mmCIF file of C-alpha atoms and ligand atoms in Angstrom:
data_model
loop_
_atom_site.group_PDB
_atom_site.id
_atom_site.type_symbol
_atom_site.label_atom_id
_atom_site.label_comp_id
_atom_site.label_asym_id
_atom_site.label_seq_id
_atom_site.Cartn_x
_atom_site.Cartn_y
_atom_site.Cartn_z
ATOM 1 C CA MET A 1 91.606 206.609 139.422
ATOM 2 C CA LEU A 2 92.297 203.095 140.688
ATOM 3 C CA ILE A 3 95.464 202.640 142.694
ATOM 4 C CA ARG A 4 97.504 199.426 142.695
ATOM 5 C CA GLN A 5 97.645 197.449 145.951
ATOM 6 C CA LYS A 6 100.121 198.363 148.682
ATOM 7 C CA SER A 7 101.758 194.947 148.146
ATOM 8 C CA GLU A 8 102.742 196.001 144.670
ATOM 9 C CA ILE A 9 104.107 199.432 145.378
ATOM 10 C CA PRO A 10 105.373 201.150 148.490
ATOM 11 C CA SER A 11 103.144 203.879 149.822
ATOM 12 C CA SER A 12 105.791 206.481 149.046
ATOM 13 C CA GLU A 13 105.273 205.747 145.359
ATOM 14 C CA ILE A 14 101.486 206.107 145.382
ATOM 15 C CA THR A 15 100.567 208.844 142.966
ATOM 16 C CA PRO A 16 98.455 211.029 145.351
ATOM 17 C CA LYS A 17 101.426 211.265 147.709
ATOM 18 C CA ARG A 18 103.791 212.277 144.848
ATOM 19 C CA GLU A 19 101.269 214.841 143.639
ATOM 20 C CA TYR A 20 101.103 216.175 147.182
ATOM 21 C CA MET A 21 104.903 216.562 147.359
ATOM 22 C CA ASN A 22 105.025 218.518 144.122
ATOM 23 C CA ARG A 23 102.186 220.745 145.161
ATOM 24 C CA ARG A 24 103.813 221.295 148.547
ATOM 25 C CA ALA A 25 107.050 222.471 146.862
ATOM 26 C CA PHE A 26 105.040 224.866 144.747
ATOM 27 C CA MET A 27 103.112 226.148 147.779
ATOM 28 C CA ALA A 28 106.272 226.639 149.830
ATOM 29 C CA ALA A 29 107.752 228.819 147.045
ATOM 30 C CA ALA A 30 104.481 230.774 146.604
ATOM 31 C CA GLY A 31 103.968 230.998 150.381
ATOM 32 C CA ALA A 32 107.349 232.615 151.012
ATOM 33 C CA GLY A 33 106.179 235.591 148.891
ATOM 34 C CA VAL A 34 102.813 235.793 150.633
ATOM 35 C CA ALA A 35 104.497 235.718 154.053
ATOM 36 C CA ALA A 36 106.781 238.555 153.134
ATOM 37 C CA VAL A 37 103.842 240.875 152.294
ATOM 38 C CA ALA A 38 101.159 239.574 154.620
ATOM 39 C CA GLY A 39 103.247 239.462 157.836
ATOM 40 C CA GLY A 40 102.751 237.417 160.985
ATOM 41 C CA ARG A 41 99.589 235.481 160.330
ATOM 42 C CA ALA A 42 100.721 234.055 156.973
ATOM 43 C CA LEU A 43 104.187 233.329 158.403
ATOM 44 C CA ARG A 44 102.570 231.515 161.304
ATOM 45 C CA GLY A 45 100.512 229.387 158.935
ATOM 46 C CA LEU A 46 103.576 228.379 156.958
ATOM 47 C CA ALA A 47 105.679 227.606 160.031
ATOM 48 C CA LYS A 48 102.931 225.487 161.604
ATOM 49 C CA ALA A 49 102.698 223.342 158.428
ATOM 50 C CA ALA A 50 106.225 222.158 158.926
ATOM 51 C CA PRO A 51 105.578 218.888 160.794
ATOM 52 C CA VAL A 52 103.752 217.531 157.745
ATOM 53 C CA ASP A 53 106.857 218.042 155.727
ATOM 54 C CA ALA A 54 109.152 216.471 158.297
ATOM 55 C CA ALA A 55 107.129 213.305 158.644
ATOM 56 C CA GLU A 56 108.817 210.192 159.975
ATOM 57 C CA GLN A 57 108.459 206.958 157.956
ATOM 58 C CA LEU A 58 106.621 204.039 159.466
ATOM 59 C CA ALA A 59 107.412 200.505 158.295
ATOM 60 C CA THR A 60 104.059 198.893 157.453
ATOM 61 C CA VAL A 61 102.936 195.429 156.488
ATOM 62 C CA LYS A 62 100.054 194.650 154.155
ATOM 63 C CA SER A 63 96.749 193.972 155.894
ATOM 64 C CA PRO A 64 94.126 191.542 154.713
ATOM 65 C CA LEU A 65 91.526 193.945 156.275
ATOM 66 C CA SER A 66 92.284 196.653 153.758
ATOM 67 C CA THR A 67 89.376 197.756 151.564
ATOM 68 C CA GLN A 68 90.236 196.844 148.009
ATOM 69 C CA GLY A 69 89.908 198.673 144.692
ATOM 70 C CA LEU A 70 89.366 202.281 145.849
ATOM 71 C CA ALA A 71 91.257 205.361 144.673
ATOM 72 C CA LEU A 72 93.094 206.879 147.590
ATOM 73 C CA THR A 73 92.428 210.489 148.627
ATOM 74 C CA PRO A 74 95.467 212.644 147.952
ATOM 75 C CA LEU A 75 97.541 213.302 151.066
ATOM 76 C CA TYR A 76 97.149 217.019 150.551
ATOM 77 C CA ASP A 77 93.367 216.814 150.928
ATOM 78 C CA ILE A 78 93.614 214.493 153.979
ATOM 79 C CA THR A 79 95.897 216.938 155.677
ATOM 80 C CA HIS A 80 94.210 220.220 154.687
ATOM 81 C CA TYR A 81 90.530 219.398 155.081
ATOM 82 C CA ASN A 82 90.233 218.470 158.732
ATOM 83 C CA ASN A 83 87.981 218.572 161.728
ATOM 84 C CA PHE A 84 90.120 219.081 164.823
ATOM 85 C CA TYR A 85 88.244 221.731 166.833
ATOM 86 C CA GLU A 86 91.016 222.159 169.363
ATOM 87 C CA PHE A 87 92.788 223.999 166.546
ATOM 88 C CA GLY A 88 89.806 225.935 165.150
ATOM 89 C CA VAL A 89 86.543 225.380 163.337
ATOM 90 C CA ASN A 90 87.477 225.910 159.748
ATOM 91 C CA LYS A 91 88.653 222.941 157.644
ATOM 92 C CA ASP A 92 92.078 224.516 157.059
ATOM 93 C CA ASP A 93 92.657 225.657 160.672
ATOM 94 C CA PRO A 94 94.198 222.397 161.865
ATOM 95 C CA ALA A 95 96.826 222.396 159.100
ATOM 96 C CA LYS A 96 97.657 226.028 159.964
ATOM 97 C CA HIS A 97 97.703 225.671 163.754
ATOM 98 C CA ALA A 98 98.410 222.105 164.823
ATOM 99 C CA GLY A 99 102.135 222.573 164.526
ATOM 100 C CA SER A 100 102.150 223.624 168.180
ATOM 101 C CA LEU A 101 101.106 220.113 169.267
ATOM 102 C CA ARG A 102 104.043 218.329 170.894
ATOM 103 C CA THR A 103 103.878 214.613 170.231
ATOM 104 C CA ARG A 104 106.833 213.552 172.382
ATOM 105 C CA PRO A 105 106.893 212.640 175.198
ATOM 106 C CA TRP A 106 103.400 211.122 174.885
ATOM 107 C CA SER A 107 101.631 208.431 176.783
ATOM 108 C CA ILE A 108 98.149 206.918 177.184
ATOM 109 C CA LYS A 109 96.793 206.431 180.718
ATOM 110 C CA VAL A 110 94.596 203.452 181.277
ATOM 111 C CA GLU A 111 91.975 203.844 184.005
ATOM 112 C CA GLY A 112 88.682 202.516 185.220
ATOM 113 C CA MET A 113 87.721 198.857 185.303
ATOM 114 C CA VAL A 114 91.098 197.237 184.772
ATOM 115 C CA SER A 115 93.007 194.747 186.857
ATOM 116 C CA LYS A 116 95.737 197.423 187.276
ATOM 117 C CA LYS A 117 95.977 201.040 186.178
ATOM 118 C CA LYS A 118 98.790 201.482 183.625
ATOM 119 C CA THR A 119 100.382 204.071 181.437
ATOM 120 C CA PHE A 120 101.679 203.194 177.962
ATOM 121 C CA ASP A 121 104.405 205.197 176.348
ATOM 122 C CA ILE A 122 103.746 205.958 172.642
ATOM 123 C CA ASP A 123 107.109 204.453 171.558
ATOM 124 C CA ASP A 124 106.295 201.175 173.337
ATOM 125 C CA LEU A 125 102.901 201.145 171.681
ATOM 126 C CA LEU A 126 104.562 201.554 168.300
ATOM 127 C CA LYS A 127 106.521 198.371 169.014
ATOM 128 C CA LEU A 128 103.717 196.334 170.439
ATOM 129 C CA ARG A 129 102.521 194.860 167.094
ATOM 130 C CA PRO A 130 103.574 195.112 163.429
ATOM 131 C CA ILE A 131 102.053 198.327 161.996
ATOM 132 C CA GLU A 132 99.681 197.450 159.214
ATOM 133 C CA GLU A 133 98.576 199.634 156.319
ATOM 134 C CA ARG A 134 94.804 199.530 156.282
ATOM 135 C CA VAL A 135 92.938 201.322 153.491
ATOM 136 C CA TYR A 136 89.552 202.352 154.817
ATOM 137 C CA ARG A 137 86.660 204.474 153.626
ATOM 138 C CA PHE A 138 86.249 207.367 156.042
ATOM 139 C CA ARG A 139 82.813 209.046 156.177
ATOM 140 C CA CYS A 140 82.189 212.272 158.054
ATOM 141 C CA VAL A 141 78.705 213.003 159.395
ATOM 142 C CA GLU A 142 78.838 216.212 157.292
ATOM 143 C CA ALA A 143 78.371 214.018 154.189
ATOM 144 C CA TRP A 144 81.864 214.106 152.838
ATOM 145 C CA SER A 145 84.213 211.140 152.605
ATOM 146 C CA MET A 146 87.807 210.110 151.894
ATOM 147 C CA VAL A 147 89.724 206.871 151.333
ATOM 148 C CA ILE A 148 92.743 206.779 153.583
ATOM 149 C CA PRO A 149 95.724 204.315 153.882
ATOM 150 C CA TRP A 150 95.924 204.424 157.668
ATOM 151 C CA ALA A 151 98.817 202.773 159.555
ATOM 152 C CA GLY A 152 98.183 200.976 162.839
ATOM 153 C CA TYR A 153 96.924 197.749 164.355
ATOM 154 C CA SER A 154 93.649 196.544 165.782
ATOM 155 C CA LEU A 155 92.666 198.370 168.960
ATOM 156 C CA SER A 156 91.867 194.966 170.430
ATOM 157 C CA GLU A 157 95.624 194.252 170.650
ATOM 158 C CA PHE A 158 96.046 197.313 172.862
ATOM 159 C CA ILE A 159 92.890 196.497 174.910
ATOM 160 C CA LYS A 160 94.334 193.003 175.655
ATOM 161 C CA GLN A 161 97.384 194.713 177.205
ATOM 162 C CA CYS A 162 95.043 196.886 179.331
ATOM 163 C CA ASP A 163 93.473 193.794 180.902
ATOM 164 C CA PRO A 164 89.925 195.151 181.409
ATOM 165 C CA LEU A 165 87.627 193.463 183.897
ATOM 166 C CA PRO A 166 84.776 191.342 182.413
ATOM 167 C CA SER A 167 82.328 193.831 183.901
ATOM 168 C CA ALA A 168 83.673 196.717 181.696
ATOM 169 C CA LYS A 169 81.079 197.251 178.978
ATOM 170 C CA TYR A 170 82.362 200.443 177.303
ATOM 171 C CA ILE A 171 85.617 202.173 176.562
ATOM 172 C CA GLU A 172 85.986 205.948 176.766
ATOM 173 C CA PHE A 173 88.695 207.868 174.849
ATOM 174 C CA THR A 174 89.936 211.262 175.965
ATOM 175 C CA SER A 175 91.920 213.589 173.699
ATOM 176 C CA LEU A 176 94.617 215.954 174.791
ATOM 177 C CA ASP A 177 93.289 219.122 176.374
ATOM 178 C CA ASP A 178 96.069 221.648 176.676
ATOM 179 C CA PRO A 179 95.300 225.263 175.693
ATOM 180 C CA LYS A 180 99.080 225.978 175.528
ATOM 181 C CA GLN A 181 99.477 223.511 172.703
ATOM 182 C CA GLU A 182 95.982 223.925 171.297
ATOM 183 C CA PRO A 183 95.646 227.601 170.845
ATOM 184 C CA LEU A 184 92.012 228.047 169.716
ATOM 185 C CA PRO A 185 89.804 225.998 172.036
ATOM 186 C CA TRP A 186 87.291 228.845 172.587
ATOM 187 C CA ASP A 187 86.359 228.959 168.921
ATOM 188 C CA ALA A 188 84.336 225.777 168.784
ATOM 189 C CA GLY A 189 82.147 226.266 171.856
ATOM 190 C CA ILE A 190 82.365 222.606 172.794
ATOM 191 C CA GLN A 191 83.217 221.120 176.141
ATOM 192 C CA TRP A 192 86.850 220.041 176.477
ATOM 193 C CA PRO A 193 88.442 217.565 176.543
ATOM 194 C CA TYR A 194 87.063 215.887 173.460
ATOM 195 C CA THR A 195 85.748 212.536 174.503
ATOM 196 C CA GLU A 196 84.365 209.582 172.603
ATOM 197 C CA GLY A 197 83.360 206.023 173.390
ATOM 198 C CA LEU A 198 82.569 202.603 172.035
ATOM 199 C CA ARG A 199 80.783 199.544 173.296
ATOM 200 C CA MET A 200 83.391 196.910 174.121
ATOM 201 C CA ASP A 201 82.392 194.597 171.277
ATOM 202 C CA GLU A 202 82.797 197.499 168.847
ATOM 203 C CA ALA A 203 86.173 198.377 170.331
ATOM 204 C CA MET A 204 87.295 194.720 170.120
ATOM 205 C CA HIS A 205 86.160 194.341 166.495
ATOM 206 C CA PRO A 206 89.268 193.693 164.309
ATOM 207 C CA LEU A 207 88.389 196.647 161.956
ATOM 208 C CA THR A 208 88.692 199.168 164.834
ATOM 209 C CA LEU A 209 92.164 200.591 164.362
ATOM 210 C CA LEU A 210 94.574 202.123 166.834
ATOM 211 C CA THR A 211 96.179 204.512 164.364
ATOM 212 C CA PHE A 212 99.650 205.945 164.333
ATOM 213 C CA GLY A 213 100.080 207.015 160.730
ATOM 214 C CA MET A 214 98.930 207.284 157.167
ATOM 215 C CA TYR A 215 100.609 206.984 153.778
ATOM 216 C CA GLY A 216 103.452 205.089 155.408
ATOM 217 C CA GLU A 217 104.381 208.034 157.703
ATOM 218 C CA VAL A 218 103.467 209.063 161.230
ATOM 219 C CA LEU A 219 100.219 210.951 161.578
ATOM 220 C CA PRO A 220 100.466 214.636 160.717
ATOM 221 C CA ASN A 221 99.506 216.673 163.799
ATOM 222 C CA GLN A 222 96.235 217.869 162.208
ATOM 223 C CA ASP A 223 95.101 214.256 161.710
ATOM 224 C CA GLY A 224 95.443 213.352 165.386
ATOM 225 C CA ALA A 225 99.146 212.690 166.060
ATOM 226 C CA PRO A 226 100.606 210.763 167.595
ATOM 227 C CA VAL A 227 97.775 208.281 168.131
ATOM 228 C CA ARG A 228 94.018 208.163 167.348
ATOM 229 C CA VAL A 229 91.346 205.627 166.788
ATOM 230 C CA VAL A 230 89.609 205.003 163.461
ATOM 231 C CA VAL A 231 86.242 203.136 163.355
ATOM 232 C CA PRO A 232 85.557 202.843 159.666
ATOM 233 C CA TRP A 233 81.862 201.964 159.837
ATOM 234 C CA LYS A 234 80.977 204.964 161.984
ATOM 235 C CA TYR A 235 80.874 208.688 161.308
ATOM 236 C CA GLY A 236 84.245 210.323 161.645
ATOM 237 C CA PHE A 237 83.570 212.115 164.899
ATOM 238 C CA LYS A 238 83.634 208.683 166.716
ATOM 239 C CA SER A 239 87.379 208.532 165.818
ATOM 240 C CA ALA A 240 88.995 210.579 168.665
ATOM 241 C CA LYS A 241 92.332 212.187 167.911
ATOM 242 C CA SER A 242 95.477 212.661 169.948
ATOM 243 C CA ILE A 243 94.407 210.283 172.680
ATOM 244 C CA VAL A 244 95.936 210.651 176.210
ATOM 245 C CA LYS A 245 93.541 208.449 178.243
ATOM 246 C CA VAL A 246 91.314 205.419 177.922
ATOM 247 C CA LYS A 247 88.931 204.394 180.585
ATOM 248 C CA PHE A 248 86.975 201.142 180.852
ATOM 249 C CA VAL A 249 83.497 201.705 182.277
ATOM 250 C CA LYS A 250 80.228 199.937 183.039
ATOM 251 C CA ASP A 251 77.866 202.562 181.620
ATOM 252 C CA GLN A 252 77.648 204.225 178.256
ATOM 253 C CA PRO A 253 80.068 207.218 178.433
ATOM 254 C CA LEU A 254 79.150 210.805 177.693
ATOM 255 C CA THR A 255 80.653 211.827 174.387
ATOM 256 C CA THR A 256 81.413 215.313 173.010
ATOM 257 C CA TRP A 257 78.968 215.590 170.073
ATOM 258 C CA ASN A 258 76.231 213.565 171.721
ATOM 259 C CA LEU A 259 76.384 215.976 174.653
ATOM 260 C CA MET A 260 76.346 218.974 172.312
ATOM 261 C CA ALA A 261 73.324 217.926 170.213
ATOM 262 C CA PRO A 262 71.875 214.536 171.165
ATOM 263 C CA ASN A 263 69.148 214.753 168.524
ATOM 264 C CA GLU A 264 71.773 215.176 165.824
ATOM 265 C CA TYR A 265 74.677 212.960 166.922
ATOM 266 C CA GLY A 266 73.865 209.675 168.557
ATOM 267 C CA PHE A 267 76.208 207.516 170.603
ATOM 268 C CA TYR A 268 76.335 204.804 167.928
ATOM 269 C CA SER A 269 76.640 206.990 164.877
ATOM 270 C CA ASN A 270 76.938 204.081 162.497
ATOM 271 C CA VAL A 271 77.027 205.278 158.903
ATOM 272 C CA ASN A 272 73.439 204.816 157.731
ATOM 273 C CA PRO A 273 72.025 206.199 154.486
ATOM 274 C CA ASN A 274 68.522 205.427 155.758
ATOM 275 C CA HIS A 275 68.680 207.708 158.746
ATOM 276 C CA ASP A 276 69.088 211.340 157.792
ATOM 277 C CA HIS A 277 70.683 213.938 159.951
ATOM 278 C CA PRO A 278 67.885 216.339 161.056
ATOM 279 C CA ARG A 279 69.449 219.096 158.926
ATOM 280 C CA TRP A 280 70.662 217.141 155.813
ATOM 281 C CA SER A 281 70.396 213.885 153.939
ATOM 282 C CA GLN A 282 72.869 211.081 154.545
ATOM 283 C CA LYS A 283 71.998 209.251 151.341
ATOM 284 C CA ARG A 284 74.968 210.573 149.422
ATOM 285 C CA GLU A 285 78.431 211.854 150.096
ATOM 286 C CA ARG A 286 80.971 214.095 148.425
ATOM 287 C CA VAL A 287 84.225 212.201 147.896
ATOM 288 C CA ILE A 288 86.932 214.762 148.657
ATOM 289 C CA GLY A 289 89.710 214.971 146.084
ATOM 290 C CA ALA A 290 87.914 212.692 143.527
ATOM 291 C CA PRO A 291 87.510 213.822 139.926
ATOM 292 C CA ILE A 292 84.397 216.021 139.594
ATOM 293 C CA TRP A 293 82.345 213.312 137.780
ATOM 294 C CA LYS A 294 83.001 210.868 140.648
ATOM 295 C CA GLN A 295 82.551 213.278 143.515
ATOM 296 C CA LEU A 296 78.934 212.480 144.396
ATOM 297 C CA GLN A 297 78.537 208.853 145.511
ATOM 298 C CA PRO A 298 75.756 206.958 147.292
ATOM 299 C CA THR A 299 76.476 206.326 150.972
ATOM 300 C CA LEU A 300 76.693 202.667 151.900
ATOM 301 C CA MET A 301 75.221 201.079 154.953
ATOM 302 C CA PHE A 302 77.886 200.850 157.663
ATOM 303 C CA ASN A 303 80.063 202.711 155.201
ATOM 304 C CA GLY A 304 80.447 199.529 153.114
ATOM 305 C CA TYR A 305 81.457 197.356 156.101
ATOM 306 C CA ALA A 306 78.033 195.744 156.698
ATOM 307 C CA ASP A 307 79.282 192.183 156.011
ATOM 308 C CA GLN A 308 81.799 192.551 158.860
ATOM 309 C CA VAL A 309 79.883 194.557 161.450
ATOM 310 C CA ALA A 310 76.057 194.306 160.920
ATOM 311 C CA SER A 311 75.924 191.346 163.324
ATOM 312 C CA LEU A 312 77.041 193.664 166.169
ATOM 313 C CA TYR A 313 73.687 195.413 165.891
ATOM 314 C CA GLN A 314 71.359 192.439 165.323
ATOM 315 C CA GLY A 315 67.870 193.097 166.619
ATOM 316 C CA MET A 316 68.642 196.723 167.345
ATOM 317 C CA ASN A 317 66.427 199.560 166.011
ATOM 318 C CA LEU A 318 69.030 201.542 164.088
ATOM 319 C CA ASP A 319 66.644 204.422 163.540
ATOM 320 C CA LYS A 320 66.315 204.838 167.269
ATOM 321 C CA ASN A 321 69.899 203.976 168.107
ATOM 322 C CA TYR A 322 71.348 206.312 165.475
HETATM 323 N N1 LIG B 401 89.088 214.408 167.797
HETATM 324 C C1 LIG B 401 89.361 215.532 168.527
HETATM 325 N N2 LIG B 401 90.129 215.417 169.577
HETATM 326 N N3 LIG B 401 88.824 216.716 168.189
HETATM 327 C C2 LIG B 401 88.000 216.859 167.118
HETATM 328 O O1 LIG B 401 87.543 217.987 166.851
HETATM 329 N N4 LIG B 401 86.878 215.778 165.270
HETATM 330 C C3 LIG B 401 86.226 214.571 164.835
HETATM 331 C C4 LIG B 401 87.213 213.374 164.740
HETATM 332 N N5 LIG B 401 88.033 213.330 165.975
HETATM 333 C C5 LIG B 401 87.702 215.747 166.328
HETATM 334 C C6 LIG B 401 88.304 214.496 166.676
HETATM 335 C C7 LIG B 401 85.545 214.692 163.545
HETATM 336 S S1 LIG B 401 84.121 215.586 163.550
HETATM 337 C C8 LIG B 401 86.020 214.098 162.419
HETATM 338 S S2 LIG B 401 85.084 214.092 160.956
HETATM 339 C C9 LIG B 401 87.340 213.467 162.392
HETATM 340 O O2 LIG B 401 88.017 213.572 163.630
HETATM 341 C C10 LIG B 401 88.113 214.088 161.300
HETATM 342 O O3 LIG B 401 89.329 213.489 161.145
HETATM 343 P P1 LIG B 401 90.360 214.009 160.018
HETATM 344 O O4 LIG B 401 90.499 215.506 160.235
HETATM 345 O O5 LIG B 401 91.615 213.266 160.146
HETATM 346 O O6 LIG B 401 89.714 213.753 158.663
#
């Protein structure tokens, strides 16, 4: 289904969102019964889903950097099919458990090669620039994808405020690591905190989004509230969620999945249908929430953003630097 542009209709009127709200009302009614018979666990799941319902609106402006002509993934799918290993390893775990994440007060510490160390409060960051709605394709390394109307502004705007030294070549992102708020860290067997990184030119690219919301509302906890990055031409794991620290560094930073399995998850992780994951093909992807006959789609080089970003990798062997 093709969706009209954001300029024509407010995001609250976009069909997938409305469908989501109806489904949510149905599920709340059905869930009350389940909770009564199933006890604590079901009740906990229901209670933890509450922040999605109580989402705060974000005023957004239309962005010329939005990807045009794509059907948006329904909000229900975006918020119930997640990877957020701090809250468990199953796709529905984050929706069930991320309600314990406290998103205020929240700040991002800036460290490393900067003229002066600083800390930015989330509410000041929200006021720094107009929040744009940017529709991007989002491709997970697991060969599924979504189309998401994110809300944020270019990460470069934030980086300018950080005033990094010219000798800084990379930026490292660190996610919140708090077992009290993130109850299931032992499940995933990965080293906490979750860290990711980008080369400075990738981080400064206008498409790289400092993200505060989606569908015109603040980010649901399970999608990385209150602030994450989104790098649309890279596999989803490069997009660190619930960021509490950025560090500007000289050398390529160690990153969570690259540390876990360097032969499977490279530092660059640009979407590349010509470089298969050792255990599966990357030539196609399953579009989550799409009608069954449109679900299997060919994967595009750089996730469809080659015109904008291919020049960043000119002369690089992409098979080697996967
Ligand atoms: N960030 C943190 N802190 N923890 C995670 O487990 N998972 C990554 C990325 N960022 C992850 C994370 C992976 S593997 C993917 S595919 C995306 O988040 C998923 O984002 P989504 O759940 O909003 O679709």
